[in-house]
Amino acid sequence: MNIDFCIECRKETEYILQKKDITKNIRDKEYTFAITVAVCAECGEEMSIPGLIDKNVQEIDEQYRAAECLVSIDDIEKLMKIYKIGKAPLSLALGFGEVTIPRYLEGQVPSKEYSDIVKAALTSPVYMKQKLMENRAKLTDAAYKKALLAAESIESLFSVSDKMLRAIAYIFEKLEEVTPLMLQKLLYFIQGVYSALYGRPIFEEDCRAWIHGPVYPQVYDLFRDFKYNPIDDTRFALLEGRSDALTDDEKHVIDLVVNTFGMYGGKALEKVAHNENPWMEARKGYGDSIPSSELLPKERIMRYYIAINQKYGIDTEDGLRKYIRDMLDKAS
């Protein structure tokens, strides 16, 4: 229950938080902002409660930035995190004065020109590398090398298709811990389930029949440094909040797979894949410990999962769970 002093009722009363539209003129342009107000439950008048003015300032700031397509403080902090660079060095790297980014982090609203520069750096590692090289003389060797290395590492993300990147980012949003082995299997199962339900693959990448199951080599290269550990990759901050680029059908399939296969560790998922026909057929003639890079054709994966769908109904979580249990029983 929310209670504070109402000056109209002259006593402590319960209040309700609700939204109210206000109009403000900023730089000769009129804006309407939705702010939070506290309304007395007894007399209906607005009340002044601790922290509400600060909240209103933040609300107006966020809505103004959104209306003018200006970067947010979160965007700037994300940029610093991705490129492992401090606020003053980031200012210099982007060609600003040394105190510009620190002021933006304190709440100063950037100009459209400077905002566009920050947004370009946030969305393009190639642009960030260009700015770093342009302003090399202004930076210390340590700051320059660390940021340049981060930019080159981020560039490697784009060796993977946009659809694959979005799917990986969405998986990271849904699951707290994902190892490289687990990620590979989830992507393979997503490819299979999506192919069965919609008659076409979701990913353009080809899968290979490696010793530990189906693997997308480009994805392996991205996360090889994490080995058997959960992936904690700051590069994916670039894609945070952008899973809207996935269609509803694509999200539906990823949700199906994450809510079923995603409940198991990488080794259990490996057992499932090892007992599926596409991987077994591709591995014919290879011993258990013999490496191979045989192709797992998309058509073969689709045919297999269409048959599995007819048997189990893998358009539902219950159907997928039954399939997983049967495959793990078969593997034991």
GROMACS .gro file of C-alpha atoms in nm:
model
  332
    1MET     CA    1   0.000   0.000   0.000
    2ASN     CA    2   0.136   0.347  -0.098
    3ILE     CA    3   0.081   0.613   0.171
    4ASP     CA    4   0.206   0.972   0.203
    5PHE     CA    5   0.088   1.312   0.327
    6CYS     CA    6  -0.185   1.481   0.116
    7ILE     CA    7  -0.180   1.859   0.159
    8GLU     CA    8  -0.544   1.883   0.047
    9CYS     CA    9  -0.673   1.625   0.297
   10ARG     CA   10  -0.415   1.741   0.555
   11LYS     CA   11  -0.339   1.385   0.659
   12GLU     CA   12  -0.162   1.074   0.540
   13THR     CA   13  -0.365   0.898   0.272
   14GLU     CA   14  -0.323   0.618   0.025
   15TYR     CA   15  -0.220   0.724  -0.325
   16ILE     CA   16  -0.228   0.567  -0.670
   17LEU     CA   17   0.045   0.602  -0.934
   18GLN     CA   18  -0.086   0.674  -1.282
   19LYS     CA   19   0.026   0.831  -1.610
   20LYS     CA   20  -0.051   1.188  -1.712
   21ASP     CA   21   0.024   1.364  -2.041
   22ILE     CA   22   0.200   1.700  -2.020
   23THR     CA   23   0.310   1.938  -2.296
   24LYS     CA   24   0.653   2.099  -2.300
   25ASN     CA   25   0.826   2.336  -2.542
   26ILE     CA   26   1.190   2.243  -2.604
   27ARG     CA   27   1.403   2.439  -2.850
   28ASP     CA   28   1.094   2.596  -3.005
   29LYS     CA   29   0.929   2.259  -3.061
   30GLU     CA   30   0.626   2.124  -2.871
   31TYR     CA   31   0.633   1.773  -2.722
   32THR     CA   32   0.383   1.563  -2.529
   33PHE     CA   33   0.531   1.347  -2.254
   34ALA     CA   34   0.365   1.078  -2.040
   35ILE     CA   35   0.485   1.121  -1.683
   36THR     CA   36   0.401   0.942  -1.359
   37VAL     CA   37   0.188   1.124  -1.101
   38ALA     CA   38   0.068   1.027  -0.754
   39VAL     CA   39  -0.306   1.081  -0.702
   40CYS     CA   40  -0.471   1.085  -0.361
   41ALA     CA   41  -0.718   0.798  -0.332
   42GLU     CA   42  -0.952   1.013  -0.121
   43CYS     CA   43  -0.965   1.360  -0.280
   44GLY     CA   44  -0.824   1.282  -0.625
   45GLU     CA   45  -0.566   1.562  -0.615
   46GLU     CA   46  -0.204   1.510  -0.714
   47MET     CA   47   0.042   1.456  -0.432
   48SER     CA   48   0.412   1.530  -0.405
   49ILE     CA   49   0.598   1.216  -0.298
   50PRO     CA   50   0.975   1.155  -0.254
   51GLY     CA   51   1.164   1.068  -0.574
   52LEU     CA   52   0.880   1.152  -0.812
   53ILE     CA   53   1.039   1.467  -0.957
   54ASP     CA   54   1.358   1.274  -1.039
   55LYS     CA   55   1.148   1.003  -1.201
   56ASN     CA   56   0.963   1.261  -1.412
   57VAL     CA   57   1.292   1.415  -1.527
   58GLN     CA   58   1.412   1.070  -1.633
   59GLU     CA   59   1.083   0.996  -1.812
   60ILE     CA   60   1.093   1.321  -2.005
   61ASP     CA   61   1.459   1.271  -2.092
   62GLU     CA   62   1.401   0.919  -2.227
   63GLN     CA   63   1.093   1.020  -2.427
   64TYR     CA   64   1.262   1.328  -2.570
   65ARG     CA   65   1.562   1.121  -2.683
   66ALA     CA   66   1.330   0.864  -2.838
   67ALA     CA   67   1.128   1.134  -3.019
   68GLU     CA   68   1.444   1.293  -3.161
   69CYS     CA   69   1.617   0.954  -3.224
   70LEU     CA   70   1.902   1.049  -2.989
   71VAL     CA   71   2.124   0.796  -2.812
   72SER     CA   72   2.046   0.714  -2.452
   73ILE     CA   73   2.284   0.694  -2.157
   74ASP     CA   74   2.242   0.316  -2.175
   75ASP     CA   75   2.359   0.324  -2.538
   76ILE     CA   76   2.676   0.512  -2.442
   77GLU     CA   77   2.748   0.275  -2.152
   78LYS     CA   78   2.694  -0.018  -2.389
   79LEU     CA   79   2.945   0.131  -2.635
   80MET     CA   80   3.205   0.166  -2.358
   81LYS     CA   81   3.147  -0.195  -2.250
   82ILE     CA   82   3.168  -0.339  -2.601
   83TYR     CA   83   3.491  -0.159  -2.693
   84LYS     CA   84   3.648  -0.183  -2.345
   85ILE     CA   85   3.711   0.190  -2.342
   86GLY     CA   86   3.669   0.459  -2.077
   87LYS     CA   87   3.449   0.766  -2.110
   88ALA     CA   88   3.727   1.020  -2.174
   89PRO     CA   89   3.912   0.799  -2.427
   90LEU     CA   90   3.579   0.727  -2.601
   91SER     CA   91   3.521   1.102  -2.638
   92LEU     CA   92   3.860   1.142  -2.802
   93ALA     CA   93   3.823   0.833  -3.019
   94LEU     CA   94   3.496   0.968  -3.163
   95GLY     CA   95   3.653   1.309  -3.230
   96PHE     CA   96   3.476   1.491  -2.944
   97GLY     CA   97   3.622   1.701  -2.666
   98GLU     CA   98   3.753   1.497  -2.372
   99VAL     CA   99   3.463   1.591  -2.141
  100THR     CA  100   3.181   1.538  -2.393
  101ILE     CA  101   3.097   1.173  -2.315
  102PRO     CA  102   3.131   1.228  -1.936
  103ARG     CA  103   2.876   1.512  -1.966
  104TYR     CA  104   2.639   1.294  -2.167
  105LEU     CA  105   2.664   1.026  -1.897
  106GLU     CA  106   2.567   1.288  -1.640
  107GLY     CA  107   2.249   1.366  -1.835
  108GLN     CA  108   2.340   1.634  -2.088
  109VAL     CA  109   2.144   1.573  -2.410
  110PRO     CA  110   2.371   1.532  -2.717
  111SER     CA  111   2.322   1.718  -3.042
  112LYS     CA  112   2.178   1.520  -3.334
  113GLU     CA  113   2.518   1.529  -3.508
  114TYR     CA  114   2.708   1.384  -3.211
  115SER     CA  115   2.429   1.139  -3.136
  116ASP     CA  116   2.451   1.004  -3.491
  117ILE     CA  117   2.825   0.948  -3.450
  118VAL     CA  118   2.770   0.749  -3.129
  119LYS     CA  119   2.491   0.545  -3.294
  120ALA     CA  120   2.710   0.469  -3.595
  121ALA     CA  121   2.989   0.346  -3.366
  122LEU     CA  122   2.739   0.134  -3.178
  123THR     CA  123   2.604  -0.037  -3.489
  124SER     CA  124   2.921  -0.070  -3.700
  125PRO     CA  125   3.261  -0.202  -3.586
  126VAL     CA  126   3.399  -0.088  -3.923
  127TYR     CA  127   3.295   0.271  -3.845
  128MET     CA  128   3.440   0.245  -3.493
  129LYS     CA  129   3.772   0.121  -3.633
  130GLN     CA  130   3.775   0.414  -3.876
  131LYS     CA  131   3.719   0.664  -3.592
  132LEU     CA  132   3.990   0.499  -3.380
  133MET     CA  133   4.240   0.526  -3.664
  134GLU     CA  134   4.142   0.886  -3.742
  135ASN     CA  135   4.199   0.988  -3.379
  136ARG     CA  136   4.491   0.756  -3.303
  137ALA     CA  137   4.723   1.042  -3.198
  138LYS     CA  138   4.480   1.155  -2.923
  139LEU     CA  139   4.473   0.816  -2.749
  140THR     CA  140   4.719   0.629  -2.531
  141ASP     CA  141   4.869   0.315  -2.682
  142ALA     CA  142   4.686   0.098  -2.427
  143ALA     CA  143   4.342   0.251  -2.492
  144TYR     CA  144   4.389   0.242  -2.870
  145LYS     CA  145   4.507  -0.120  -2.886
  146LYS     CA  146   4.237  -0.248  -2.651
  147ALA     CA  147   3.955  -0.075  -2.842
  148LEU     CA  148   4.096  -0.176  -3.183
  149LEU     CA  149   4.123  -0.540  -3.075
  150ALA     CA  150   3.762  -0.529  -2.953
  151ALA     CA  151   3.648  -0.379  -3.286
  152GLU     CA  152   3.827  -0.651  -3.484
  153SER     CA  153   3.672  -0.916  -3.262
  154ILE     CA  154   3.326  -0.769  -3.318
  155GLU     CA  155   3.387  -0.770  -3.693
  156SER     CA  156   3.420  -1.148  -3.674
  157LEU     CA  157   3.056  -1.168  -3.563
  158PHE     CA  158   2.953  -1.069  -3.911
  159SER     CA  159   3.103  -1.384  -4.061
  160VAL     CA  160   2.774  -1.535  -3.944
  161SER     CA  161   2.443  -1.452  -4.114
  162ASP     CA  162   2.221  -1.188  -3.961
  163LYS     CA  163   1.950  -1.448  -3.894
  164MET     CA  164   2.195  -1.672  -3.706
  165LEU     CA  165   2.319  -1.375  -3.502
  166ARG     CA  166   1.965  -1.273  -3.409
  167ALA     CA  167   1.880  -1.629  -3.309
  168ILE     CA  168   2.193  -1.656  -3.091
  169ALA     CA  169   2.114  -1.321  -2.926
  170TYR     CA  170   1.757  -1.439  -2.860
  171ILE     CA  171   1.885  -1.764  -2.706
  172PHE     CA  172   2.113  -1.559  -2.479
  173GLU     CA  173   1.812  -1.350  -2.372
  174LYS     CA  174   1.614  -1.663  -2.284
  175LEU     CA  175   1.878  -1.873  -2.107
  176GLU     CA  176   2.107  -1.766  -1.823
  177GLU     CA  177   2.392  -2.002  -1.910
  178VAL     CA  178   2.482  -2.137  -2.253
  179THR     CA  179   2.805  -2.323  -2.330
  180PRO     CA  180   2.943  -2.344  -2.687
  181LEU     CA  181   2.848  -2.714  -2.703
  182MET     CA  182   2.493  -2.641  -2.589
  183LEU     CA  183   2.458  -2.349  -2.830
  184GLN     CA  184   2.562  -2.560  -3.128
  185LYS     CA  185   2.301  -2.824  -3.052
  186LEU     CA  186   2.025  -2.569  -2.990
  187LEU     CA  187   2.094  -2.406  -3.327
  188TYR     CA  188   2.082  -2.745  -3.497
  189PHE     CA  189   1.751  -2.837  -3.329
  190ILE     CA  190   1.609  -2.495  -3.420
  191GLN     CA  191   1.705  -2.559  -3.782
  192GLY     CA  192   1.539  -2.901  -3.773
  193VAL     CA  193   1.215  -2.797  -3.602
  194TYR     CA  194   1.174  -2.484  -3.813
  195SER     CA  195   1.236  -2.680  -4.135
  196ALA     CA  196   0.973  -2.937  -4.036
  197LEU     CA  197   0.709  -2.680  -3.945
  198TYR     CA  198   0.761  -2.429  -4.226
  199GLY     CA  199   0.915  -2.630  -4.510
  200ARG     CA  200   1.237  -2.429  -4.535
  201PRO     CA  201   1.552  -2.378  -4.326
  202ILE     CA  202   1.581  -2.083  -4.091
  203PHE     CA  203   1.963  -2.056  -4.129
  204GLU     CA  204   2.161  -2.035  -4.452
  205GLU     CA  205   2.472  -2.180  -4.284
  206ASP     CA  206   2.562  -2.545  -4.340
  207CYS     CA  207   2.601  -2.780  -4.046
  208ARG     CA  208   2.889  -3.032  -4.022
  209ALA     CA  209   2.904  -3.375  -3.857
  210TRP     CA  210   3.184  -3.333  -3.604
  211ILE     CA  211   3.276  -3.583  -3.333
  212HIS     CA  212   3.056  -3.418  -3.070
  213GLY     CA  213   2.754  -3.382  -3.295
  214PRO     CA  214   2.627  -3.125  -3.545
  215VAL     CA  215   2.837  -2.808  -3.553
  216TYR     CA  216   2.819  -2.477  -3.738
  217PRO     CA  217   3.192  -2.404  -3.794
  218GLN     CA  218   3.149  -2.025  -3.814
  219VAL     CA  219   2.974  -2.024  -3.475
  220TYR     CA  220   3.243  -2.254  -3.334
  221ASP     CA  221   3.509  -2.001  -3.436
  222LEU     CA  222   3.319  -1.718  -3.265
  223PHE     CA  223   3.310  -1.888  -2.925
  224ARG     CA  224   3.605  -2.129  -2.927
  225ASP     CA  225   3.780  -1.934  -2.647
  226PHE     CA  226   3.498  -2.020  -2.403
  227LYS     CA  227   3.566  -2.395  -2.446
  228TYR     CA  228   3.333  -2.578  -2.203
  229ASN     CA  229   3.246  -2.265  -2.003
  230PRO     CA  230   2.925  -2.060  -2.026
  231ILE     CA  231   2.946  -1.793  -2.294
  232ASP     CA  232   2.980  -1.441  -2.152
  233ASP     CA  233   3.039  -1.230  -2.460
  234THR     CA  234   3.022  -0.850  -2.443
  235ARG     CA  235   3.010  -0.832  -2.825
  236PHE     CA  236   2.647  -0.941  -2.817
  237ALA     CA  237   2.552  -0.619  -2.640
  238LEU     CA  238   2.540  -0.485  -2.998
  239LEU     CA  239   2.230  -0.696  -3.055
  240GLU     CA  240   2.051  -0.644  -2.724
  241GLY     CA  241   1.688  -0.556  -2.777
  242ARG     CA  242   1.703  -0.625  -3.149
  243SER     CA  243   1.541  -0.969  -3.155
  244ASP     CA  244   1.242  -0.793  -3.313
  245ALA     CA  245   1.422  -0.863  -3.640
  246LEU     CA  246   1.308  -1.225  -3.597
  247THR     CA  247   0.961  -1.309  -3.727
  248ASP     CA  248   0.688  -1.442  -3.498
  249ASP     CA  249   0.732  -1.788  -3.654
  250GLU     CA  250   1.106  -1.781  -3.591
  251LYS     CA  251   1.059  -1.671  -3.230
  252HIS     CA  252   0.794  -1.939  -3.185
  253VAL     CA  253   1.035  -2.214  -3.291
  254ILE     CA  254   1.324  -2.077  -3.084
  255ASP     CA  255   1.092  -2.061  -2.782
  256LEU     CA  256   0.984  -2.422  -2.844
  257VAL     CA  257   1.345  -2.541  -2.859
  258VAL     CA  258   1.472  -2.329  -2.567
  259ASN     CA  259   1.182  -2.438  -2.342
  260THR     CA  260   1.248  -2.807  -2.413
  261PHE     CA  261   1.600  -2.885  -2.537
  262GLY     CA  262   1.726  -2.581  -2.344
  263MET     CA  263   1.651  -2.755  -2.014
  264TYR     CA  264   1.936  -3.001  -2.080
  265GLY     CA  265   2.313  -2.960  -2.074
  266GLY     CA  266   2.534  -2.984  -2.379
  267LYS     CA  267   2.629  -3.348  -2.324
  268ALA     CA  268   2.267  -3.463  -2.302
  269LEU     CA  269   2.186  -3.272  -2.622
  270GLU     CA  270   2.488  -3.434  -2.786
  271LYS     CA  271   2.340  -3.776  -2.706
  272VAL     CA  272   2.012  -3.680  -2.873
  273ALA     CA  273   2.188  -3.561  -3.189
  274HIS     CA  274   2.412  -3.871  -3.198
  275ASN     CA  275   2.103  -4.089  -3.220
  276GLU     CA  276   1.945  -3.897  -3.505
  277ASN     CA  277   1.968  -4.027  -3.862
  278PRO     CA  278   2.122  -3.716  -4.025
  279TRP     CA  279   2.429  -3.721  -3.801
  280MET     CA  280   2.463  -4.102  -3.803
  281GLU     CA  281   2.444  -4.115  -4.184
  282ALA     CA  282   2.704  -3.838  -4.221
  283ARG     CA  283   2.937  -4.019  -3.980
  284LYS     CA  284   2.924  -4.358  -4.152
  285GLY     CA  285   3.273  -4.501  -4.187
  286TYR     CA  286   3.419  -4.281  -3.910
  287GLY     CA  287   3.517  -4.417  -3.571
  288ASP     CA  288   3.388  -4.246  -3.257
  289SER     CA  289   3.709  -4.046  -3.211
  290ILE     CA  290   3.787  -3.980  -3.578
  291PRO     CA  291   3.734  -3.616  -3.684
  292SER     CA  292   3.522  -3.539  -3.986
  293SER     CA  293   3.372  -3.236  -4.153
  294GLU     CA  294   3.100  -3.415  -4.346
  295LEU     CA  295   2.807  -3.201  -4.451
  296LEU     CA  296   2.470  -3.242  -4.283
  297PRO     CA  297   2.252  -3.138  -4.579
  298LYS     CA  298   1.963  -2.906  -4.491
  299GLU     CA  299   1.728  -3.125  -4.697
  300ARG     CA  300   1.823  -3.435  -4.495
  301ILE     CA  301   1.769  -3.252  -4.167
  302MET     CA  302   1.430  -3.129  -4.290
  303ARG     CA  303   1.316  -3.475  -4.406
  304TYR     CA  304   1.413  -3.628  -4.073
  305TYR     CA  305   1.231  -3.364  -3.868
  306ILE     CA  306   0.922  -3.378  -4.087
  307ALA     CA  307   0.901  -3.751  -4.003
  308ILE     CA  308   0.958  -3.673  -3.634
  309ASN     CA  309   0.683  -3.412  -3.645
  310GLN     CA  310   0.439  -3.664  -3.792
  311LYS     CA  311   0.519  -3.905  -3.509
  312TYR     CA  312   0.547  -3.671  -3.210
  313GLY     CA  313   0.381  -3.340  -3.305
  314ILE     CA  314   0.688  -3.124  -3.240
  315ASP     CA  315   0.489  -2.806  -3.294
  316THR     CA  316   0.415  -2.834  -2.920
  317GLU     CA  317   0.643  -2.845  -2.617
  318ASP     CA  318   0.479  -3.168  -2.500
  319GLY     CA  319   0.560  -3.334  -2.831
  320LEU     CA  320   0.922  -3.220  -2.820
  321ARG     CA  321   0.964  -3.330  -2.459
  322LYS     CA  322   0.839  -3.679  -2.546
  323TYR     CA  323   1.079  -3.694  -2.840
  324ILE     CA  324   1.374  -3.588  -2.621
  325ARG     CA  325   1.288  -3.845  -2.352
  326ASP     CA  326   1.265  -4.123  -2.612
  327MET     CA  327   1.599  -4.026  -2.766
  328LEU     CA  328   1.774  -4.010  -2.427
  329ASP     CA  329   1.624  -4.349  -2.334
  330LYS     CA  330   1.759  -4.485  -2.663
  331ALA     CA  331   2.104  -4.345  -2.583
  332SER     CA  332   2.120  -4.498  -2.234
   0.00000   0.00000   0.00000
